[in-house]
Amino acid sequence: MAEPILAVSGLVKRFGGVVATDNVHFDVTRGEIHAVIGPNGAGKTTFVAQIAGQLRPDAGRIVFAGEDVTRLSGPQRSQRGLARSFQITSVFRDLSALANVALAIQAHAGHSFRLWRRADRDAALVEPARAVLADVGLAARAHVKSGNLAHGEQRQLEIAMALATRPKLLLLDEPTAGMGAEDSERMTAFLATLKSRYAMLLIEHDMNAVFALADRITVLVYGRAIATGTPEAIRGNDAVRAAYLGDDMPDRVA
Amino acid sequence: MRATPRLVAIAICLIVLAIVPPVATAMGEPYYLRLFERIMIFAIAAISLDLILGYGGMVSFGHAAYLGIGGYAVAIFSYYGVGSGWVHFPVTIVGSALIALFIGAISLRTSGMYFIMITLAFTQMLYFLGVSLEEYGGDDGINTDRSGFAKLIDLYDPWTLYYFTFGWLLLCLLISWRLVNSRFGMVIRGAFSNETRMQAIGFPTYRYKLAAFAIAGAMCGVAGALLANITEFVTPEYMHWFRSGEIMVMVLLGGMGTLFGPLLGAAVFLLLEEVLKEVTQHWQIIFGPLFVILVLFARRGLWGLIPDREDRDG
Ligand SMILES: Nc1ncnc2c1ncn2[C@@H]1O[C@H](COP(=O)(O)OP(=O)(O)OP(=O)(O)O)[C@@H](O)[C@H]1O
Ligand SMILES: [Mg+2]
């Protein structure tokens, strides 16, 4: 197997008595979509937050693109090509969709101690931002305040902001969260188009999306990775069925 | 540019400020010069606080510290015979920025209530430092000469002093206008709006907030140096927490996170004080409720009450 883009080993995170991440070993290879599934409260978001650098693990090591990033800050990891999206939409609600994405572009366009020129007329930021918005299908909504976008559009903006940082690995925390069936399918189709360009760690509750997109699936229960394997292997895994999937499981790979 | 009500308001404000000296002189009321100088100086202080408070969400409850630093820079250098404004103002700017860097470096590691309390505590320390420096008048304060600029600018000429202050106000407005719309300004505003997201997209927000804190300190320092020049007197009262509160009230009154709001806030605050003091010595009894009503009902202060063209919207 090729050298993984992300390799997590022995990761532990405790919140008081709760072990939210329990000695997890995990990797994502280049070009792969590795899905993480598990019941509510299994520790999926906590896991992603440690990889992206918002939370400090209590133990373990995170190696990204050959570099140990365990001690790096969130911004430093972003600069190295780790991008995350948030389960609960986290955008700049008072800024336009375009300005949201432009800010993400700006974060990766050198330092921001530029005190004089207007940022909103800076073609070096606005042009690439437009391109990313067009990519996710929000071009027509560029000037709408992001707080006024429909929920589905805000979810698209979430992804756009991650893409705008030109990442090597996307950490997507339930991109279809709160979406209706139709929007959800559209998002899944869009993520499929990204597959050739980015490696992804995909957290999803929508099993159709997971089985449509994932190359590998890891099942997290009470902070522990109880199984990792291809969608077929996971589907056939008794422990997984017992712990989590149950009736949710689609009979066929969608 | 279309003449929106806000642009008209800005134009009126600036024109009024520009014609105060001839009008006051014609009316035989030189006192108005002093009043409007004070308004402009506190406007500078409020504009600088708004940079970090309104745009950056940093609730500094110790902003008066820099008034004191600017004031004492003028007074102490004058005391030792260095009367040059070419020294006073650069020292004020650099000194205020450095002290703000120090205070900011520590207080920006906290947030919320802790941030408010730490900024207050640092300013209280400076206040008591001022009180304890007997050499420079301690509690009683110290008289000072005005800054000299050779033959170029004579601050003992009332009109010159007035337009010198006005010039600084215009400069500060220009700087903060450019700043808040620049890349740097976007980082500061983004960090206020959603700091988690800012860090997730790759901004090390701390250093930018710290720089903004220092810039605001330097700007407020200039206000202090100007205040020393118009009053020819500096006391630790410049740094009293009450002052910090007043500057904050001016920002809230005029409109947080707006460019001209602080100027409007400073003007209305000081003019109301002037008028209400005629009615009662405890003028805050009247001002207080007015202020509360305004803050409750106008989120963006007085400035927010002036209509703007509608934002584009979905
Ligand atoms: N900041 C925190 N402080 C204390 N406990 C926390 C914190 N964040 C998460 N937890 C706990 O850790 C566990 C894992 O939470 P997490 O949000 O990672 O789960 P999840 O798998 O993302 O759930 P969901 O599917 O609902 O999004 C839960 O028991 C949660 O209550
Ligand atoms: Mg979650």
Tab-separated table of C-alpha atoms in Angstrom, chain A residues 156 181-191:
chain	number	residue	atom	x	y	z
A	156	GLN	CA	-22.373	23.750	0.188
A	181	ALA	CA	-33.331	13.438	0.689
A	182	GLU	CA	-33.008	15.440	-2.497
A	183	ASP	CA	-30.307	17.833	-1.270
A	184	SER	CA	-28.559	14.913	0.300
A	185	GLU	CA	-28.384	13.064	-3.002
A	186	ARG	CA	-27.066	16.155	-4.742
A	187	MET	CA	-24.369	16.566	-2.124
A	188	THR	CA	-23.398	12.922	-2.480
A	189	ALA	CA	-23.110	13.320	-6.246
A	190	PHE	CA	-20.987	16.420	-5.755
A	191	LEU	CA	-18.657	14.657	-3.337
